[in-house]
Structures are given as structure tokens and as C-alpha cells.
Amino acid sequence: MNIWKISVSNIVHKPLYAFLSVFSLSISIGLLFGIQQLDSSIQNQFENSLGAIDMVVGAKGSPLQLVLASVLQIDNPTGNISLKEARQITNSPLIEKAVPISYGDSYKGYRIVGTTTEFAPLYNAKIDAGRQIETSMEVVLGSTVAATLNLKIGDTFVSSHGLVENTQEVHHHHPLKVVGIYKPTYNVLDRLIVTDLKSIWDVHSHEAHTSETKDSHLEKHSDHQEHHEENHLAHEGHHEENHGKEITSMLVSFRSPMGLLTIPRKINKESSMQAALPKYELERLFSFTGVGVKAVSWIAYIILAISCITIFISLFKMVKERAFDLALMRTYGASNFQLIRIVAYEGFILVVASLLVGAALAQIGLWLVVQAFNSSYNQMLVIEFPLQELLQTVLLIVLMVVLAIVLAILPIIKLNISKIISNEK
């Protein structure tokens, strides 16, 4: 007696039940696998992008926005701060490194960050081709930028004002030259165009000068006064103000945990700037998104429970409807264990098919999410495979299905062969 063939023929004999069981179980498995992989991938991606940054100093505003804008490069800055004031505050023996950054321009949607040579070491970045920046108007590309835009060493391009792609405010008179390309770091640096702070100041001081010249001319024409104010505000935050250099934020690494405990509080209390702790802000962000993850997970668990009940009803119904056939098989020498295997194999075939379909659905869903994520944030989201969590999910699914099978085979154990055959006759 080929038990596998009997189990398969039982499934084929009731295609609607089999389809409903596999479909509902696949949906729950796909949701659980997908949400676990997506949540783990985003958390790892964000935490990896922190590099060696312990604190961010920037303009007053939302600390979460400051971290998202200055560390993860996915939000607008809270404003500008004085470079002189920032350096005074971070001039502490508890601080190991304080790296100023300034941004506000982009090229084809990729942000241009003006900084110092200490920026790349925050992410353990190494040069893959070319060299480091030596003078103003030179840039080093992140690996994703170089690959996507097909830029090579020696190429030049002009940046545009703003953090999104536009063709209206282009700095035509200040071309940037590619002198180097970083190796892939699989963090935020891969999608940045890094240049010297002086490049940002040079571009915008010229723009400011042009704007001021235009302003003096326009002041003679009162009917153009409103347009002058708009141009001035458009470049606010980039040019020198009050005869001092300005930056967007300062990325800080501490020598010891003592700095983490004292310096942020001091900055927030005694200065016009704010200090934000990236790890703390990301934990807050994950606590917000965690509510959505839990909601989706609970929906998947409910569908999983319904799927197991469907499998139980299907198997139990089969045992009841084919009681005479099973009793007849017993009279021909089949053991109880063989009859139980027929039912158990049927359940396991449904589970294996559901796991395969569910895993495929999860990967398709993740691919779509990654494409949308890359398109929205110019980020290459690397999908993680949280093996322990996925194995726990598979174990839970198998246990629930085994419970459904055990409940379904109880009538076989209590099978009264003589009574069933005599009643059938």
C-alpha cells in the first residue's frame, strides 16, 4: 500500500478544500515572513548607517528630524548653525571627533554633502578608485551614485539647488569634478556625493554675491522688490551670514560614555543649538513603526489560526466520510499507524505546499517594497534573513498544523471496525 499516493489522491479528490487550506495558510506565512524580513532589514540598514556617530548637533527643532536629515539623509534639515559656535561647544576632551557637514544641493536626486576628510572614516569607507578630495569643487562618489549615474574619474557635472532633482536652480558656473569613488559600504555613504565644505561655501557665496548685486539693482525698481526677497530666502542657510561660516550640523563621536551623559544636556540647555542622540531617536522611531509591525503580525497569526482550523475540518471530514474505507483497510491488514499516516501525510503535504507558496509571496512582496523604497529615498535596501525568527515562525506553524492533525486522527484510534462495516451493509 503506497500511503503517499493515497494521501495525494485524497487531496486531489477535494480540490476546493485543498486550495482554501493552502491559500489561507500561504497568506499568513507570506505576511509573517515578509514583515519579519522587512522590519529586520530596515532596522539593520538604519543602525548600520549610524557609523561611529554618537551625537548630532544642529539647529533647534525636532531631534528626530535632525537625525533623519543629518545621519540617514532622508529628511530636510532643521536649519543652519554657526560653525564657530559648534566648534566651541564640541571643543571638549570627552569628544573624540567632531565632523561638520553642510548640504542643500543635489545632483539627479543624490545629495551633495560638504564636509572634511574625517567624514568617510566615520563609516570605515575606503577609496575604490581615484583619490581623496584635495581642493574645492572636487567630489568623491558613493558606490551607488557612481554605478547608477555612470560617472567616472575625471567627469564633471553641475549641481542643483535643493535636495530633490530640479532643473530650475542649477549652479552652471561651478562644475564639480569627480576625483574618487568609495568602495561599497552598504550604508548611507553609498548614495552620497561627498565634497569639501569649501565647495559648498564657494558655490553659495558666489550665488549670494550675484543675488546681492541683483538686489541693489532691483532696489531701484520698487516693482521688483518682492522677487528680490524670494531669491534671498532661497539661498538663506548657505552663504556667509553675520560674517561667519555656517554649516547644517556637526556629527560627533565621544571618547567615553561620560560625554554621552553630560554634553548633550549642556548643549540643549546653554546654547541656541540642539543635540540629538541617533540611537535613542531611532529607538523611538522603531517604537512607532513597531505598532504597525505588531498589527500586521497579529493579523497574520489570526489567518494562521483560521488556516489550521480549515485543515482540521478538512481532515476530520475526510476521516468521517471514509470511515467505511478505513475500516475495510483494517480488515485487510492495515494497521492503525498506517491509517494515521494517510491523514498525517495529507496534512504535511498541505503545509509544505503552503510554506513554498508563502515564501514566494513574501519575496515578491519584499521585491516590490524594495523597489518603492529605492525609488523614494535613493537607497539600496539590503534584505536581511533573520534565520532565528523565521525558524521560530516555521516551528509555530508546524506545531499548529500537527495539533490540527492530531485532533483529526482521534476518530481513527477509536475506530469500531465491526460496527462500521455492519452498519454499512
Short mmCIF file of C-alpha atoms in Angstrom, two decimals:
data_model
loop_
_atom_site.label_atom_id
_atom_site.label_comp_id
_atom_site.label_asym_id
_atom_site.label_seq_id
_atom_site.Cartn_x
_atom_site.Cartn_y
_atom_site.Cartn_z
CA MET A 1 0.00 0.00 0.00
CA ASN A 2 1.56 3.29 -1.13
CA ILE A 3 0.45 5.70 1.57
CA TRP A 4 1.82 8.76 -0.22
CA LYS A 5 -0.31 8.03 -3.31
CA ILE A 6 -3.42 7.60 -1.17
CA SER A 7 -2.77 10.93 0.60
CA VAL A 8 -2.21 12.76 -2.69
CA SER A 9 -5.34 11.21 -4.22
CA ASN A 10 -7.33 12.36 -1.18
CA ILE A 11 -6.12 15.94 -1.76
CA VAL A 12 -6.90 15.78 -5.47
CA HIS A 13 -10.32 14.36 -4.67
CA LYS A 14 -11.30 17.55 -2.78
CA PRO A 15 -9.54 20.39 -4.66
CA LEU A 16 -11.62 23.21 -3.15
CA TYR A 17 -10.70 22.30 0.43
CA ALA A 18 -7.07 21.86 -0.56
CA PHE A 19 -6.99 25.21 -2.35
CA LEU A 20 -8.60 27.08 0.56
CA SER A 21 -6.20 25.47 3.05
CA VAL A 22 -3.08 26.25 1.01
CA PHE A 23 -4.28 29.73 0.06
CA SER A 24 -5.10 30.92 3.59
CA LEU A 25 -2.02 29.28 5.12
CA SER A 26 0.20 30.79 2.38
CA ILE A 27 -1.18 34.27 3.02
CA SER A 28 -0.41 34.06 6.74
CA ILE A 29 3.07 32.61 6.10
CA GLY A 30 3.81 35.25 3.47
CA LEU A 31 2.76 38.07 5.82
CA LEU A 32 4.80 36.70 8.73
CA PHE A 33 7.93 36.05 6.64
CA GLY A 34 7.62 39.38 4.78
CA ILE A 35 7.06 41.60 7.82
CA GLN A 36 9.86 39.94 9.79
CA GLN A 37 12.38 40.30 6.97
CA LEU A 38 11.32 43.88 6.18
CA ASP A 39 11.44 45.02 9.80
CA SER A 40 14.83 43.41 10.36
CA SER A 41 16.22 44.83 7.08
CA ILE A 42 15.15 48.42 7.78
CA GLN A 43 16.43 48.34 11.36
CA ASN A 44 19.79 46.93 10.30
CA GLN A 45 20.03 49.42 7.43
CA PHE A 46 19.40 52.38 9.71
CA GLU A 47 21.66 51.16 12.51
CA ASN A 48 24.44 50.43 10.02
CA SER A 49 24.14 53.99 8.70
CA LEU A 50 24.91 55.41 12.15
CA GLY A 51 28.56 54.50 11.74
CA ALA A 52 30.59 55.91 14.63
CA ILE A 53 28.21 58.83 15.23
CA ASP A 54 27.14 59.22 18.86
CA MET A 55 25.56 62.68 18.70
CA VAL A 56 24.35 65.23 16.16
CA VAL A 57 24.43 68.97 16.83
CA GLY A 58 22.17 71.16 14.72
CA ALA A 59 19.59 73.92 14.69
CA LYS A 60 16.69 73.85 17.14
CA GLY A 61 13.73 71.77 16.03
CA SER A 62 12.71 68.14 16.01
CA PRO A 63 15.60 65.91 17.20
CA LEU A 64 14.25 63.02 15.13
CA GLN A 65 14.20 65.22 12.02
CA LEU A 66 17.77 66.31 12.76
CA VAL A 67 18.92 62.68 12.92
CA LEU A 68 16.97 61.62 9.83
CA ALA A 69 18.33 64.57 7.85
CA SER A 70 21.95 64.61 9.04
CA VAL A 71 22.66 60.91 9.58
CA LEU A 72 20.26 58.98 7.35
CA GLN A 73 19.87 61.73 4.72
CA ILE A 74 16.13 61.14 4.25
CA ASP A 75 14.61 64.34 5.60
CA ASN A 76 15.00 68.10 5.35
CA PRO A 77 17.44 69.87 7.70
CA THR A 78 16.16 71.80 10.70
CA GLY A 79 18.25 74.85 9.71
CA ASN A 80 21.83 76.07 9.85
CA ILE A 81 24.18 76.72 12.75
CA SER A 82 27.32 78.77 13.18
CA LEU A 83 30.47 76.74 12.53
CA LYS A 84 32.34 78.81 15.11
CA GLU A 85 29.72 78.20 17.82
CA ALA A 86 29.52 74.48 17.01
CA ARG A 87 33.28 74.08 17.29
CA GLN A 88 33.36 75.92 20.60
CA ILE A 89 30.77 73.63 22.13
CA THR A 90 32.35 70.45 20.81
CA ASN A 91 35.82 71.52 21.89
CA SER A 92 35.77 69.14 24.84
CA PRO A 93 38.28 66.43 25.89
CA LEU A 94 35.35 63.99 26.05
CA ILE A 95 34.82 64.36 22.30
CA GLU A 96 36.97 62.24 20.03
CA LYS A 97 35.79 63.57 16.70
CA ALA A 98 33.51 66.40 15.54
CA VAL A 99 32.80 66.42 11.80
CA PRO A 100 30.93 69.40 10.30
CA ILE A 101 28.63 68.76 7.35
CA SER A 102 26.71 71.11 5.10
CA TYR A 103 24.22 70.23 2.40
CA GLY A 104 21.41 71.73 0.42
CA ASP A 105 22.34 70.83 -3.15
CA SER A 106 21.95 67.65 -5.13
CA TYR A 107 22.66 66.06 -8.48
CA LYS A 108 19.91 63.97 -10.10
CA GLY A 109 18.34 63.37 -6.70
CA TYR A 110 21.55 62.36 -4.90
CA ARG A 111 22.59 64.67 -2.07
CA ILE A 112 25.89 66.55 -2.12
CA VAL A 113 27.47 66.73 1.34
CA GLY A 114 30.21 69.24 2.09
CA THR A 115 32.44 68.04 4.91
CA THR A 116 36.02 67.30 5.94
CA THR A 117 38.33 64.34 5.42
CA GLU A 118 37.11 62.90 8.76
CA PHE A 119 33.64 62.16 7.34
CA ALA A 120 34.43 58.96 5.42
CA PRO A 121 36.26 57.29 8.37
CA LEU A 122 33.01 57.55 10.36
CA TYR A 123 31.70 54.82 8.03
CA ASN A 124 35.02 52.95 7.58
CA ALA A 125 34.88 53.94 3.91
CA LYS A 126 37.84 53.23 1.62
CA ILE A 127 38.66 54.69 -1.77
CA ASP A 128 37.99 52.18 -4.56
CA ALA A 129 39.23 54.33 -7.47
CA GLY A 130 40.91 57.74 -7.73
CA ARG A 131 41.88 59.71 -4.64
CA GLN A 132 40.55 61.77 -1.76
CA ILE A 133 39.41 65.40 -2.12
CA GLU A 134 42.27 67.90 -2.10
CA THR A 135 40.76 71.18 -3.28
CA SER A 136 37.43 72.91 -3.61
CA MET A 137 34.97 71.72 -6.30
CA GLU A 138 36.25 68.14 -6.20
CA VAL A 139 33.95 65.27 -5.24
CA VAL A 140 34.17 61.61 -4.25
CA LEU A 141 31.15 59.48 -5.15
CA GLY A 142 29.43 56.78 -3.13
CA SER A 143 29.41 53.42 -4.91
CA THR A 144 25.65 53.51 -5.63
CA VAL A 145 25.87 57.03 -7.08
CA ALA A 146 28.77 56.09 -9.37
CA ALA A 147 27.05 52.91 -10.57
CA THR A 148 23.61 54.46 -11.06
CA LEU A 149 24.72 57.69 -12.75
CA ASN A 150 27.60 56.00 -14.63
CA LEU A 151 30.07 58.69 -13.51
CA LYS A 152 33.82 58.05 -13.77
CA ILE A 153 37.02 59.68 -12.56
CA GLY A 154 37.53 62.99 -14.37
CA ASP A 155 33.85 63.53 -15.21
CA THR A 156 32.30 66.88 -14.32
CA PHE A 157 28.73 67.87 -13.53
CA VAL A 158 26.79 70.81 -12.14
CA SER A 159 24.69 70.60 -9.01
CA SER A 160 21.22 71.99 -8.49
CA HIS A 161 19.81 73.81 -5.51
CA GLY A 162 17.60 71.72 -3.24
CA LEU A 163 17.53 68.10 -2.10
CA VAL A 164 15.36 66.81 -4.94
CA GLU A 165 16.11 66.76 -8.64
CA ASN A 166 15.27 70.04 -10.42
CA THR A 167 16.43 71.93 -13.49
CA GLN A 168 15.44 75.42 -12.37
CA GLU A 169 18.20 76.38 -9.93
CA VAL A 170 21.37 74.88 -11.39
CA HIS A 171 24.85 76.15 -10.43
CA HIS A 172 26.11 76.36 -14.03
CA HIS A 173 29.24 78.36 -13.15
CA HIS A 174 30.55 75.88 -10.57
CA PRO A 175 31.09 72.44 -12.12
CA LEU A 176 32.13 69.67 -9.74
CA LYS A 177 34.86 67.24 -10.77
CA VAL A 178 34.87 63.54 -9.83
CA VAL A 179 38.25 62.59 -8.32
CA GLY A 180 37.36 59.42 -6.46
CA ILE A 181 34.83 56.64 -5.83
CA TYR A 182 34.30 54.89 -2.49
CA LYS A 183 34.08 51.13 -2.09
CA PRO A 184 30.57 49.88 -1.20
CA THR A 185 29.83 50.39 2.50
CA TYR A 186 26.17 49.25 2.42
CA ASN A 187 25.12 52.31 4.37
CA VAL A 188 24.12 55.90 3.67
CA LEU A 189 27.52 56.84 2.24
CA ASP A 190 26.89 54.72 -0.86
CA ARG A 191 24.26 57.19 -2.06
CA LEU A 192 26.07 60.45 -1.24
CA ILE A 193 28.28 62.78 -3.24
CA VAL A 194 30.97 63.99 -0.84
CA THR A 195 32.86 67.23 -1.35
CA ASP A 196 34.81 69.73 0.72
CA LEU A 197 32.97 72.23 2.92
CA LYS A 198 34.67 74.98 0.95
CA SER A 199 32.94 73.80 -2.23
CA ILE A 200 29.53 74.44 -0.67
CA TRP A 201 30.60 77.86 0.60
CA ASP A 202 32.23 78.79 -2.74
CA VAL A 203 29.12 77.91 -4.74
CA HIS A 204 26.72 79.73 -2.47
CA SER A 205 28.91 82.74 -1.66
CA HIS A 206 29.03 83.37 -5.42
CA GLU A 207 25.30 82.90 -5.65
CA ALA A 208 24.86 85.25 -2.69
CA HIS A 209 27.11 87.83 -4.31
CA THR A 210 25.15 87.56 -7.51
CA SER A 211 21.97 87.87 -5.54
CA GLU A 212 23.19 90.93 -3.67
CA THR A 213 24.25 92.62 -6.91
CA LYS A 214 20.89 91.88 -8.35
CA ASP A 215 19.27 93.18 -5.19
CA SER A 216 21.00 96.59 -5.44
CA HIS A 217 19.74 96.88 -8.96
CA LEU A 218 16.30 95.75 -8.10
CA GLU A 219 16.05 98.15 -5.19
CA LYS A 220 15.92 100.93 -7.76
CA HIS A 221 12.83 99.32 -9.13
CA SER A 222 10.28 99.05 -6.39
CA ASP A 223 8.00 96.89 -8.51
CA HIS A 224 10.56 94.06 -8.31
CA GLN A 225 11.07 94.18 -4.57
CA GLU A 226 9.06 91.06 -3.83
CA HIS A 227 11.09 88.95 -6.26
CA HIS A 228 14.33 90.08 -4.62
CA GLU A 229 13.18 88.84 -1.20
CA GLU A 230 12.27 85.42 -2.59
CA ASN A 231 15.72 84.99 -4.16
CA HIS A 232 17.42 85.99 -0.94
CA LEU A 233 15.42 83.47 1.12
CA ALA A 234 16.08 80.72 -1.41
CA HIS A 235 19.80 80.90 -0.63
CA GLU A 236 19.48 81.52 3.05
CA GLY A 237 21.42 78.95 5.03
CA HIS A 238 24.22 78.52 2.54
CA HIS A 239 26.10 81.77 2.26
CA GLU A 240 28.02 83.56 4.94
CA GLU A 241 25.81 85.21 7.45
CA ASN A 242 26.88 87.78 10.00
CA HIS A 243 30.44 87.40 8.65
CA GLY A 244 30.63 83.79 9.85
CA LYS A 245 30.58 80.40 8.16
CA GLU A 246 27.52 78.25 8.62
CA ILE A 247 27.02 74.52 8.49
CA THR A 248 23.97 72.28 8.62
CA SER A 249 25.10 70.09 11.52
CA MET A 250 28.02 68.55 13.37
CA LEU A 251 28.49 64.76 13.70
CA VAL A 252 30.16 63.86 16.98
CA SER A 253 31.90 60.75 18.39
CA PHE A 254 32.69 60.51 22.11
CA ARG A 255 35.80 59.16 23.77
CA SER A 256 33.81 57.71 26.66
CA PRO A 257 30.17 57.24 27.77
CA MET A 258 30.67 60.18 30.15
CA GLY A 259 30.41 62.54 27.19
CA LEU A 260 27.07 60.99 26.23
CA LEU A 261 25.72 61.75 29.69
CA THR A 262 26.88 65.36 30.05
CA ILE A 263 27.47 67.12 26.74
CA PRO A 264 24.02 66.74 25.05
CA ARG A 265 22.31 68.17 28.13
CA LYS A 266 24.77 71.06 28.27
CA ILE A 267 24.26 71.92 24.58
CA ASN A 268 20.47 71.80 24.82
CA LYS A 269 20.46 73.94 27.96
CA GLU A 270 23.16 76.52 27.32
CA SER A 271 23.23 77.13 23.56
CA SER A 272 20.98 78.12 20.71
CA MET A 273 21.57 74.70 19.14
CA GLN A 274 20.21 71.24 19.93
CA ALA A 275 21.94 67.93 20.44
CA ALA A 276 20.25 64.71 19.30
CA LEU A 277 21.33 61.13 20.03
CA PRO A 278 20.87 58.98 16.89
CA LYS A 279 20.50 55.64 18.67
CA TYR A 280 17.88 57.00 21.05
CA GLU A 281 15.94 58.70 18.25
CA LEU A 282 16.00 55.56 16.11
CA GLU A 283 14.69 53.50 19.02
CA ARG A 284 11.85 55.99 19.32
CA LEU A 285 11.20 55.69 15.59
CA PHE A 286 11.19 51.88 15.75
CA SER A 287 8.77 52.01 18.69
CA PHE A 288 6.37 53.95 16.44
CA THR A 289 6.76 51.62 13.46
CA GLY A 290 6.70 48.61 15.80
CA VAL A 291 2.98 49.19 16.36
CA GLY A 292 2.33 48.64 12.66
CA VAL A 293 4.58 45.58 12.59
CA LYS A 294 2.73 44.06 15.55
CA ALA A 295 -0.65 44.80 13.95
CA VAL A 296 0.33 43.05 10.70
CA SER A 297 1.81 40.13 12.68
CA TRP A 298 -1.40 39.67 14.71
CA ILE A 299 -3.47 39.70 11.52
CA ALA A 300 -1.16 37.01 10.12
CA TYR A 301 -1.48 34.92 13.31
CA ILE A 302 -5.29 35.15 13.13
CA ILE A 303 -5.22 33.98 9.50
CA LEU A 304 -2.84 31.19 10.56
CA ALA A 305 -5.29 30.03 13.23
CA ILE A 306 -8.16 30.06 10.72
CA SER A 307 -6.00 28.10 8.25
CA CYS A 308 -5.24 25.42 10.84
CA ILE A 309 -8.94 25.14 11.71
CA THR A 310 -9.68 24.73 7.97
CA ILE A 311 -7.07 21.95 7.71
CA PHE A 312 -8.51 20.26 10.81
CA ILE A 313 -12.08 20.38 9.40
CA SER A 314 -10.88 19.05 6.05
CA LEU A 315 -9.02 16.09 7.59
CA PHE A 316 -11.73 15.35 10.18
CA LYS A 317 -14.40 15.40 7.46
CA MET A 318 -12.31 13.02 5.37
CA VAL A 319 -11.94 10.58 8.28
CA LYS A 320 -15.69 10.65 8.98
CA GLU A 321 -16.76 10.32 5.34
CA ARG A 322 -14.32 7.50 4.63
CA ALA A 323 -14.78 5.60 7.85
CA PHE A 324 -16.01 2.55 5.94
CA ASP A 325 -12.98 2.57 3.60
CA LEU A 326 -10.62 2.91 6.57
CA ALA A 327 -12.37 0.09 8.43
CA LEU A 328 -12.16 -2.10 5.31
CA MET A 329 -8.45 -1.38 5.06
CA ARG A 330 -8.06 -2.51 8.64
CA THR A 331 -9.78 -5.81 7.84
CA TYR A 332 -7.29 -6.33 5.01
CA GLY A 333 -4.37 -5.99 7.38
CA ALA A 334 -3.62 -2.29 7.54
CA SER A 335 -2.54 -1.10 10.98
CA ASN A 336 -3.83 1.94 12.84
CA PHE A 337 -0.44 3.58 12.34
CA GLN A 338 -0.74 3.23 8.54
CA LEU A 339 -4.21 4.80 8.58
CA ILE A 340 -2.90 7.65 10.74
CA ARG A 341 -0.02 8.20 8.31
CA ILE A 342 -2.51 8.63 5.46
CA VAL A 343 -4.12 11.55 7.30
CA ALA A 344 -0.82 12.95 8.61
CA TYR A 345 0.86 12.89 5.18
CA GLU A 346 -2.09 14.76 3.74
CA GLY A 347 -1.68 17.49 6.36
CA PHE A 348 2.07 17.74 5.85
CA ILE A 349 1.70 17.96 2.07
CA LEU A 350 -0.60 20.94 2.56
CA VAL A 351 1.89 22.56 4.98
CA VAL A 352 4.90 22.11 2.69
CA ALA A 353 2.96 23.49 -0.30
CA SER A 354 1.84 26.45 1.83
CA LEU A 355 5.38 27.15 3.05
CA LEU A 356 6.71 27.21 -0.51
CA VAL A 357 3.90 29.43 -1.80
CA GLY A 358 4.06 31.67 1.29
CA ALA A 359 7.84 32.13 0.99
CA ALA A 360 7.43 33.00 -2.70
CA LEU A 361 4.69 35.54 -1.88
CA ALA A 362 6.93 37.10 0.80
CA GLN A 363 9.84 37.50 -1.63
CA ILE A 364 7.59 39.05 -4.30
CA GLY A 365 6.14 41.47 -1.76
CA LEU A 366 9.61 42.39 -0.46
CA TRP A 367 10.86 42.99 -4.00
CA LEU A 368 8.01 45.43 -4.61
CA VAL A 369 8.67 47.21 -1.30
CA VAL A 370 12.40 47.47 -2.02
CA GLN A 371 11.71 48.97 -5.45
CA ALA A 372 9.39 51.56 -3.90
CA PHE A 373 11.92 52.26 -1.11
CA ASN A 374 14.77 52.71 -3.58
CA SER A 375 12.67 54.97 -5.77
CA SER A 376 11.53 57.17 -2.88
CA TYR A 377 14.80 57.50 -0.95
CA ASN A 378 17.50 56.51 -3.47
CA GLN A 379 18.51 53.78 -1.05
CA MET A 380 19.61 50.25 -1.78
CA LEU A 381 17.77 48.37 0.94
CA VAL A 382 19.60 45.11 1.63
CA ILE A 383 17.11 42.40 2.57
CA GLU A 384 18.18 40.56 5.71
CA PHE A 385 17.39 36.93 6.53
CA PRO A 386 16.64 36.73 10.27
CA LEU A 387 17.16 32.96 10.47
CA GLN A 388 16.21 32.54 14.13
CA GLU A 389 12.93 34.45 13.82
CA LEU A 390 11.98 32.65 10.60
CA LEU A 391 12.74 29.24 12.14
CA GLN A 392 10.60 30.11 15.16
CA THR A 393 7.75 31.05 12.81
CA VAL A 394 8.11 27.78 10.86
CA LEU A 395 8.16 25.81 14.14
CA LEU A 396 4.99 27.56 15.32
CA ILE A 397 3.23 26.82 12.01
CA VAL A 398 4.26 23.15 12.11
CA LEU A 399 3.12 22.79 15.75
CA MET A 400 -0.30 24.29 14.98
CA VAL A 401 -0.75 22.04 11.95
CA VAL A 402 0.39 18.97 13.97
CA LEU A 403 -2.23 19.87 16.59
CA ALA A 404 -4.88 20.04 13.85
CA ILE A 405 -3.75 16.64 12.52
CA VAL A 406 -3.77 15.03 15.99
CA LEU A 407 -7.32 16.21 16.63
CA ALA A 408 -8.39 14.94 13.20
CA ILE A 409 -6.96 11.40 13.67
CA LEU A 410 -8.61 10.76 17.05
CA PRO A 411 -11.64 9.04 15.36
CA ILE A 412 -9.23 6.57 13.71
CA ILE A 413 -7.87 5.49 17.09
CA LYS A 414 -11.43 4.88 18.32
CA LEU A 415 -12.47 3.17 15.07
CA ASN A 416 -15.06 0.37 15.72
CA ILE A 417 -14.50 -1.76 12.65
CA SER A 418 -17.28 -4.36 13.13
CA LYS A 419 -19.92 -1.72 13.85
CA ILE A 420 -18.97 0.45 10.85
CA ILE A 421 -18.94 -2.49 8.41
CA SER A 422 -22.20 -3.97 9.74
CA ASN A 423 -23.95 -0.57 9.57
CA GLU A 424 -22.72 -0.03 6.02
CA LYS A 425 -24.08 -3.39 4.96
#
